[in-house]
Short mmCIF file of C-alpha atoms in Angstrom, two decimals:
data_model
loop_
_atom_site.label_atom_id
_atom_site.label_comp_id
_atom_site.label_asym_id
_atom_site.label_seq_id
_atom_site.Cartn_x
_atom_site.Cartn_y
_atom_site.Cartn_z
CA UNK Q 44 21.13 13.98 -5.18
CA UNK Q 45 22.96 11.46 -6.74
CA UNK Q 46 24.25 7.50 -5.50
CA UNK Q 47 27.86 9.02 -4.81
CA UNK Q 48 26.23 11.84 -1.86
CA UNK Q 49 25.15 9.38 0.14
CA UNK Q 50 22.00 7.39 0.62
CA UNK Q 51 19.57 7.13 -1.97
CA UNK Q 52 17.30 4.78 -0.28
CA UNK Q 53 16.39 2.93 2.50
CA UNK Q 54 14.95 -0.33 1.51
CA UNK Q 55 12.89 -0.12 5.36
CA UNK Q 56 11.97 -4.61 6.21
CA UNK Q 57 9.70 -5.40 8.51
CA UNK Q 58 10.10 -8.78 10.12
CA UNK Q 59 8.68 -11.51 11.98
CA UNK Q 60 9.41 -14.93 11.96
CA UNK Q 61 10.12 -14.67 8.42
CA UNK Q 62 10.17 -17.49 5.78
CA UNK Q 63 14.01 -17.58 5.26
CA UNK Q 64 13.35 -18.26 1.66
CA UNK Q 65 10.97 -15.76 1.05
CA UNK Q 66 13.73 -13.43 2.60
CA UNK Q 67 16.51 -14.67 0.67
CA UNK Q 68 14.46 -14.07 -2.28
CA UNK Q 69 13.07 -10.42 -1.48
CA UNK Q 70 16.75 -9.61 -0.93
CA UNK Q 71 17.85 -10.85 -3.66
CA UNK Q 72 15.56 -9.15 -6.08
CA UNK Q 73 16.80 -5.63 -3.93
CA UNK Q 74 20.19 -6.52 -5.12
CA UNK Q 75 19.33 -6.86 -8.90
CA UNK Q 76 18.16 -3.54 -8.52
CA UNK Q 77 21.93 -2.13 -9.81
CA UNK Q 78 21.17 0.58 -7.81
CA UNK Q 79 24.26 1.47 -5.33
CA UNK Q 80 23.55 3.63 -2.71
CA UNK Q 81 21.25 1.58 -0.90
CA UNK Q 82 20.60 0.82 2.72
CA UNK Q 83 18.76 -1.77 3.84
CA UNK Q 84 16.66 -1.22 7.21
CA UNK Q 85 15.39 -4.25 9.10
CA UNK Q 86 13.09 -4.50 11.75
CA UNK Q 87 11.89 -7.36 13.72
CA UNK Q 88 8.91 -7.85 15.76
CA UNK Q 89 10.25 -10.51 18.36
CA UNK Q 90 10.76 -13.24 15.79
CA UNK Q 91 12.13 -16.31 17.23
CA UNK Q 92 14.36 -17.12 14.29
CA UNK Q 93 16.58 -13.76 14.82
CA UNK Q 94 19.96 -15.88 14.45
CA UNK Q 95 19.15 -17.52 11.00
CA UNK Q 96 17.33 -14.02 9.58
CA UNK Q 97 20.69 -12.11 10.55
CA UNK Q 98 22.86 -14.24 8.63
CA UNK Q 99 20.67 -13.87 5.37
CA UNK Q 100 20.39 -10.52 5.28
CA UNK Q 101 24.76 -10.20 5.92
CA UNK Q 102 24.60 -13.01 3.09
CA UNK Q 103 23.25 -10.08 0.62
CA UNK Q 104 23.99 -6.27 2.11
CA UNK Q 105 27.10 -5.15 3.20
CA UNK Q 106 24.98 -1.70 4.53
CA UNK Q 107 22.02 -2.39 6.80
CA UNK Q 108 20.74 -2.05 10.14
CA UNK Q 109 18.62 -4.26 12.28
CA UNK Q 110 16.97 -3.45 14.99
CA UNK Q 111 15.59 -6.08 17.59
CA UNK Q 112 12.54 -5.17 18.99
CA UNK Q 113 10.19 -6.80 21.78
CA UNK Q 114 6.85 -7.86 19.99
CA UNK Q 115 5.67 -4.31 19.90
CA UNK Q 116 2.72 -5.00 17.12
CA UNK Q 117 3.41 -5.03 13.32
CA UNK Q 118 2.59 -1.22 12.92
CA UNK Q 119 4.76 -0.22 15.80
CA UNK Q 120 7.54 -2.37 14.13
CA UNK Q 121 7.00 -0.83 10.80
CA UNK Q 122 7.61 2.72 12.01
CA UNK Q 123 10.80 1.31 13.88
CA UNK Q 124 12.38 0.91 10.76
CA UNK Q 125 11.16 4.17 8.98
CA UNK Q 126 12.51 6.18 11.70
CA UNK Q 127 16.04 3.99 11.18
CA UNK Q 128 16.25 4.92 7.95
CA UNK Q 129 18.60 7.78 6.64
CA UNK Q 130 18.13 7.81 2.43
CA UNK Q 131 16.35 9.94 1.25
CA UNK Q 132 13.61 7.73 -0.25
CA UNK Q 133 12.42 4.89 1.31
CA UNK Q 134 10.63 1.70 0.26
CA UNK Q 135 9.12 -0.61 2.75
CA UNK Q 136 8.24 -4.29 1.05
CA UNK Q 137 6.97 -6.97 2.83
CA UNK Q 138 9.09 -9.82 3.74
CA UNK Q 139 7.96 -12.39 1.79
CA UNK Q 140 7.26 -9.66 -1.35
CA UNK Q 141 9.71 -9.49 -4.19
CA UNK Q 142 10.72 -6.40 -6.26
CA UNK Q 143 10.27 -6.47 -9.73
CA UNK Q 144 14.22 -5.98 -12.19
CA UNK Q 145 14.70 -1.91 -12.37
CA UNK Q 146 11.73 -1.11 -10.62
CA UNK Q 147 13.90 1.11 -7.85
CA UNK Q 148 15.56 2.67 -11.01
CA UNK Q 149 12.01 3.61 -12.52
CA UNK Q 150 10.63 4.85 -9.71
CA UNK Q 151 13.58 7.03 -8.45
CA UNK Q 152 13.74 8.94 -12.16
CA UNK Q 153 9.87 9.19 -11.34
CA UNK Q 154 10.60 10.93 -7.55
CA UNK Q 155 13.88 12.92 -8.91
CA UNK Q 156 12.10 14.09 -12.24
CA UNK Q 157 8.78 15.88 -10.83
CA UNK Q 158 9.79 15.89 -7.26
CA UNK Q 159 7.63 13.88 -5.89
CA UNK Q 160 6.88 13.06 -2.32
CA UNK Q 161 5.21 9.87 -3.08
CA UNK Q 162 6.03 7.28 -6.49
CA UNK Q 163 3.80 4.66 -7.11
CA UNK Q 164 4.42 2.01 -9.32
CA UNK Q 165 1.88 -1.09 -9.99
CA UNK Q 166 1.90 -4.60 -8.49
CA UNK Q 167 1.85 -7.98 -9.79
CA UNK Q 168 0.86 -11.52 -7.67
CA UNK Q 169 2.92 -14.66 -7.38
CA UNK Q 170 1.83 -17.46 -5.26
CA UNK Q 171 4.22 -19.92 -2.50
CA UNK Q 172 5.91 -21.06 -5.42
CA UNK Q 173 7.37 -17.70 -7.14
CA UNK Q 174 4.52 -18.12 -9.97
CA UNK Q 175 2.55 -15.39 -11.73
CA UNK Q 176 -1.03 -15.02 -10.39
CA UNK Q 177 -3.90 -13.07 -11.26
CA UNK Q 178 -5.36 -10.41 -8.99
CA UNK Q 179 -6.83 -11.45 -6.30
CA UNK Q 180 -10.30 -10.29 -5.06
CA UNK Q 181 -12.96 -8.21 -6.53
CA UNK Q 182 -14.25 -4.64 -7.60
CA UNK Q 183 -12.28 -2.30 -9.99
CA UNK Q 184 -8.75 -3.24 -10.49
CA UNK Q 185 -6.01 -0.50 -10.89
CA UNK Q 186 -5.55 -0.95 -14.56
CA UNK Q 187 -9.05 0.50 -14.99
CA UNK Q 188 -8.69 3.46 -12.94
CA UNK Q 189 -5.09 5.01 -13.20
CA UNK Q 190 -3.85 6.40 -16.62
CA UNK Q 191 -2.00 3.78 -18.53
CA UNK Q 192 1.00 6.22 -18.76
CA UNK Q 193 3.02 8.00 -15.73
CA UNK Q 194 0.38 10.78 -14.07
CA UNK Q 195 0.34 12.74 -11.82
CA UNK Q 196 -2.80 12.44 -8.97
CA UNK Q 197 -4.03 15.26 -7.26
CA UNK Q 198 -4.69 15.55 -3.30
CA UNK Q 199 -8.82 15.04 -3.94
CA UNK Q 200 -7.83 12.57 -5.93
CA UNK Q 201 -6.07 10.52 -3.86
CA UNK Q 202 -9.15 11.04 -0.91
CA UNK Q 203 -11.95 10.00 -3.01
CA UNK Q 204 -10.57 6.81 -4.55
CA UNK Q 205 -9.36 5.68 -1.18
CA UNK Q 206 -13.04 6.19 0.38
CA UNK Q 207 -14.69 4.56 -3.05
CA UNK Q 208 -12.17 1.61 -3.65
CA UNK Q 209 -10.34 1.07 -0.86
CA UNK Q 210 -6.51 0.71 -1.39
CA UNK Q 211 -6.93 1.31 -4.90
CA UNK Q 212 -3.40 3.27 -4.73
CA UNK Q 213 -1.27 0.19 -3.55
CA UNK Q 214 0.96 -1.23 -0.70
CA UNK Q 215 3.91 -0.25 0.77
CA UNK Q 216 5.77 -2.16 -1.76
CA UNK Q 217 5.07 -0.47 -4.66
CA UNK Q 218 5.53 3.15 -2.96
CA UNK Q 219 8.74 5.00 -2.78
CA UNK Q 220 8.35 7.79 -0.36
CA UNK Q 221 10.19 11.04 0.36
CA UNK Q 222 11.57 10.51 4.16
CA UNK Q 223 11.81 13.69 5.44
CA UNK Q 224 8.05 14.05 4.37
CA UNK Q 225 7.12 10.27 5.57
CA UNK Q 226 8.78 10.80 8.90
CA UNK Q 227 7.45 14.50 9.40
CA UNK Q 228 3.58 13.28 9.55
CA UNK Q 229 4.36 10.66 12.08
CA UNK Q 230 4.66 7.78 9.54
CA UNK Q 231 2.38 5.24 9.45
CA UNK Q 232 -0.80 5.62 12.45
CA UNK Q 233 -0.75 2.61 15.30
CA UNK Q 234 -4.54 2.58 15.56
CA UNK Q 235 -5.22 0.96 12.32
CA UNK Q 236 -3.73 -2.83 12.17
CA UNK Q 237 -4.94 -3.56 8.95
CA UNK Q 238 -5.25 -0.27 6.87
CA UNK Q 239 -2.28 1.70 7.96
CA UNK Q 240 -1.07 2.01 4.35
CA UNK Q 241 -4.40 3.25 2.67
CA UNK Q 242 -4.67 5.77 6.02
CA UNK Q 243 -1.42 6.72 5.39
CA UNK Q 244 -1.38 7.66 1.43
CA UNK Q 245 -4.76 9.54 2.62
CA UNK Q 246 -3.25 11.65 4.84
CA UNK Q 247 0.24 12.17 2.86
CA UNK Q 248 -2.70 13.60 0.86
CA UNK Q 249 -4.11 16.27 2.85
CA UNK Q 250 -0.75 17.13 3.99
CA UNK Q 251 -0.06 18.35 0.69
CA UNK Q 252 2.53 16.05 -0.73
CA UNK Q 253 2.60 16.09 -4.42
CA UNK Q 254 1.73 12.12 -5.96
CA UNK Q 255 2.72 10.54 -8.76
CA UNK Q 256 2.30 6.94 -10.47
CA UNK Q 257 3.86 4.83 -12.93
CA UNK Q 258 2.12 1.82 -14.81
CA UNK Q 259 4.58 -0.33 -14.88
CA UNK Q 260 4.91 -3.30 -12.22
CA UNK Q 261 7.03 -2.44 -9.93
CA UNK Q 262 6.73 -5.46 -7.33
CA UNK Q 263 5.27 -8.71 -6.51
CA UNK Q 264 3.18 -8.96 -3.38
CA UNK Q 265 2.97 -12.99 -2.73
CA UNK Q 266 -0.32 -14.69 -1.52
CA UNK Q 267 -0.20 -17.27 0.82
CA UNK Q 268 -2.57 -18.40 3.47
CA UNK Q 269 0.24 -16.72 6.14
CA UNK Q 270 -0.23 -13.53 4.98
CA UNK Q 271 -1.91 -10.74 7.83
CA UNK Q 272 -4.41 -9.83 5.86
CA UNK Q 273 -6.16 -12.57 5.86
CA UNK Q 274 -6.32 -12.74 10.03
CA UNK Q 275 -7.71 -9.39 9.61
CA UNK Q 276 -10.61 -10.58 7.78
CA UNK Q 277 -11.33 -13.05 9.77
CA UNK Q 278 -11.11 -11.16 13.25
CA UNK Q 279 -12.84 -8.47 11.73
CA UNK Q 280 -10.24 -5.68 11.85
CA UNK Q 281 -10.15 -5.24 8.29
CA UNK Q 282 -13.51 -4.10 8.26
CA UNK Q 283 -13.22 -1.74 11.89
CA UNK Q 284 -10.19 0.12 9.76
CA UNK Q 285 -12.42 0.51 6.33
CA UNK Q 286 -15.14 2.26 9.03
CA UNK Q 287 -12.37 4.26 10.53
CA UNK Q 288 -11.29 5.80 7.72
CA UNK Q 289 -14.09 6.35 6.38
CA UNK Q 290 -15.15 8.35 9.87
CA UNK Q 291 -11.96 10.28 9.32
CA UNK Q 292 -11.63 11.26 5.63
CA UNK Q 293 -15.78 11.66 4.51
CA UNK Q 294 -15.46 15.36 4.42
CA UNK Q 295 -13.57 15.21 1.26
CA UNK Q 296 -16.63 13.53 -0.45
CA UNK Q 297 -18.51 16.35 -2.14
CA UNK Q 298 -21.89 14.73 -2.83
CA UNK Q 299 -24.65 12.38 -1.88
CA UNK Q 300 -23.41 10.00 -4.77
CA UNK Q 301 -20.12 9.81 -3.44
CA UNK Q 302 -21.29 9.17 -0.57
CA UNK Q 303 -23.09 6.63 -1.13
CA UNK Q 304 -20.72 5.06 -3.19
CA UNK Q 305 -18.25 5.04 -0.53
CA UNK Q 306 -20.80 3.67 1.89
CA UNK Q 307 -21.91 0.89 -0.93
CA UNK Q 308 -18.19 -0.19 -1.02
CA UNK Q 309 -18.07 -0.88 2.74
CA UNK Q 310 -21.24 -3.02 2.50
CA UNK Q 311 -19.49 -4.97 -0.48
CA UNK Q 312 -16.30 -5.50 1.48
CA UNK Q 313 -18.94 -6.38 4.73
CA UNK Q 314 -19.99 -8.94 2.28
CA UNK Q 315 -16.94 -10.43 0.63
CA UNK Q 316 -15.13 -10.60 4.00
CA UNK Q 317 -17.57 -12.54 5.74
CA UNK Q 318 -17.82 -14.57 2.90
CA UNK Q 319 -14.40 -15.13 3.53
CA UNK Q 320 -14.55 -15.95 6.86
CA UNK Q 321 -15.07 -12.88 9.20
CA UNK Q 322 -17.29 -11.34 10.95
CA UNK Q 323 -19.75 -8.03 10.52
CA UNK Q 324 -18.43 -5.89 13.85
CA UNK Q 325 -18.90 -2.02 12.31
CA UNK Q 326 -20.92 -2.92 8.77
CA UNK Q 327 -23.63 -0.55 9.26
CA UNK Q 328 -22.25 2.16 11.62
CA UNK Q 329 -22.49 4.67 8.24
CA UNK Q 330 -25.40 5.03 6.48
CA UNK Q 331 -26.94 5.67 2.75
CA UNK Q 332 -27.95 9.69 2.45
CA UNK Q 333 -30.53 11.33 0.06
CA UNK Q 334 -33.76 10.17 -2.13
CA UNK Q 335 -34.08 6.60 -2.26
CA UNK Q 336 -33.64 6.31 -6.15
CA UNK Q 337 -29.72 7.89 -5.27
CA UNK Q 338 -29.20 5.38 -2.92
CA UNK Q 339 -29.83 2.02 -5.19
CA UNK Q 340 -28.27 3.75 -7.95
CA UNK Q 341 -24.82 3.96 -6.03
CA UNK Q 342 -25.54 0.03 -5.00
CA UNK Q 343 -26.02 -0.83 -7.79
CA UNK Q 344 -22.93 1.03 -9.60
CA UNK Q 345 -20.89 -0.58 -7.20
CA UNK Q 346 -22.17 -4.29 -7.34
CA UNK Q 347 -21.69 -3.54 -11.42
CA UNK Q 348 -18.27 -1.62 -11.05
CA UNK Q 349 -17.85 -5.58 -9.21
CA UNK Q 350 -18.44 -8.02 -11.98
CA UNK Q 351 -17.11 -5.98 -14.29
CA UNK Q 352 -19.95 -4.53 -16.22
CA UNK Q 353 -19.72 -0.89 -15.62
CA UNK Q 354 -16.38 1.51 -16.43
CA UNK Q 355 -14.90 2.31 -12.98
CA UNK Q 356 -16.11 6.11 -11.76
CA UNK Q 357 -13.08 6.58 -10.41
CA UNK Q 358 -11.68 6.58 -13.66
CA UNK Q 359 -11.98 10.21 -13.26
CA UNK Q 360 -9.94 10.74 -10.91
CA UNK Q 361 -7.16 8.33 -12.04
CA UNK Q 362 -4.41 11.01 -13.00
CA UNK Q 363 -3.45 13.54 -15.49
CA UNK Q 364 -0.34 12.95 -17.99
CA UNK Q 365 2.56 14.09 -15.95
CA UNK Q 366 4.99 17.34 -18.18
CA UNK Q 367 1.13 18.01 -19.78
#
């Protein structure tokens, strides 16, 4: 398919009561892209500033869609827009994220060239102000686990580093996603309101869609004190959706290690988040399995794979050269 048979992609928005700057400067960053066939797909979750968010999106696309919805709930809203869209890839950034110069161009030639059904790219940070950040948080970052070229990750893959790391494999931002195959699973699951991504690249998964990822930064996720996630620390959901999937996807762990690995990364994020605020609702609903030694050596991998002292195990499992 090429930009002159239609649309490419559907840049999918989900909005509420955006920052108009933020907005202006997500958009902005969609237009550098060069890339022509693009539609861009808002959706917006009751916001009380509809008026002022219409006129900056007609400021910068002369093909989108909005839809005004009731406050339906930000998953809800999300799937508004990817059942909008009509490219044939979609992206879905955040509203106040920004994308990073030819990143739509990288990860198209990614999609295009080994016909993929999910392209990942990495992510950098910037703060309120537009500047650089470091990552936030803790445990294994990306750069340890995936290849440092473009690979290709398997279905198991995919599984196991989601139950050991969490959303190791990125958000929404940095993932350009077949539609047909996006919308034909449902797209992303209403019952989790803090982990819809992770639960969704898990079951893209085991539905057998083929995965690819680039190095290369692809988009800036900014951290501010507004952002969701950190309401779903502190109410605790964050942690009920970590238990969830874990409930859900623990068949594809083959061993007691794993396991307890995966049960040993709960605990730490049990930790950090109350640390941070929240609450322990669902901490100890799964349990360690095995001899005892097994069990503190997979707490005490993880609590090393933390500070930094131990190689990441999932390292393993972080893609294979793609054309090799």
């Amino acid at each position: 398919m090429t930009e002159n048979d239609g649309t490419l992609v559907s840049i999918c928005i989900p909005t509420y009561n955006a920052d108009l700057q933020y907005l202006d400067e997500l958009l902005s960053s969609i237009r550098r892209q060069g890339v022509a066939a693009v539609e861009i797909v808002v959706a917006d979750d009751g916001s009380k500033n509809v008026k002022q968010v219409e006129e900056v999106i007609s400021r910068h696309a002369r093909n989108f869609v909005i839809r005004w919805n009731a406050h339906i709930g930000m998953v809800e809203n999300w799937n508004s827009a990817v059942f909008q869209a009509s490219g044939r890839y979609m992206m879905i950034p955040g509203q106040d994220d920004v994308l990073a110069n030819g990143a739509l161009r990288r990860l198209i030639d990614l999609a295009e060239t080994y016909r993929l059904d999910l392209s990942l790219g990495a992510e950098g940070y910037i703060d309120s102000k537009g500047l650089r950040r470091p990552r936030p948080g803790f445990g294994a970052s990306r750069a340890k686990i995936f290849a440092d070229e473009p690979c290709a990750l398997d279905a198991q893959a995919v599984l196991r580093l989601g139950l050991l790391y969490g959303n190791v494999i990125g958000d929404p931002c940095v993932a350009l996603m077949r539609r047909e195959f996006l919308q034909s699973i449902g797209g992303f699951d209403p019952k989790f309101r803090h982990a819809c991504d992770l639960e969704l690249w898990m079951r893209m998964a085991a539905s057998g869609a083929t995965i690819g990822r680039t190095p290369e930064v692809v988009a800036l996720r900014r951290i501010h004190s507004a952002n969701a996630t950190v309401s779903h620390v502190k109410t605790g959901v964050a942690q009920e959706d970590r238990t969830l999937i874990h409930a859900l996807y623990c068949e594809y762990l083959t061993d007691d290690y794993q396991w307890n690995r995966s049960v040993a990364r709960l605990y730490t994020h049990g930790f950090f988040d109350l640390v941070r605020g929240g609450g322990v609702k669902s901490l100890w609903q799964a349990g360690l399995r095995g001899p005892a030694l097994e069990r503190v050596r997979a707490l005490v991998d993880d609590c090393c794979e933390n500070v930094g002292i131990r190689s990441a195990h999932g390292r393993r499992w972080g893609g294979v050269g793609l054309g090799k």
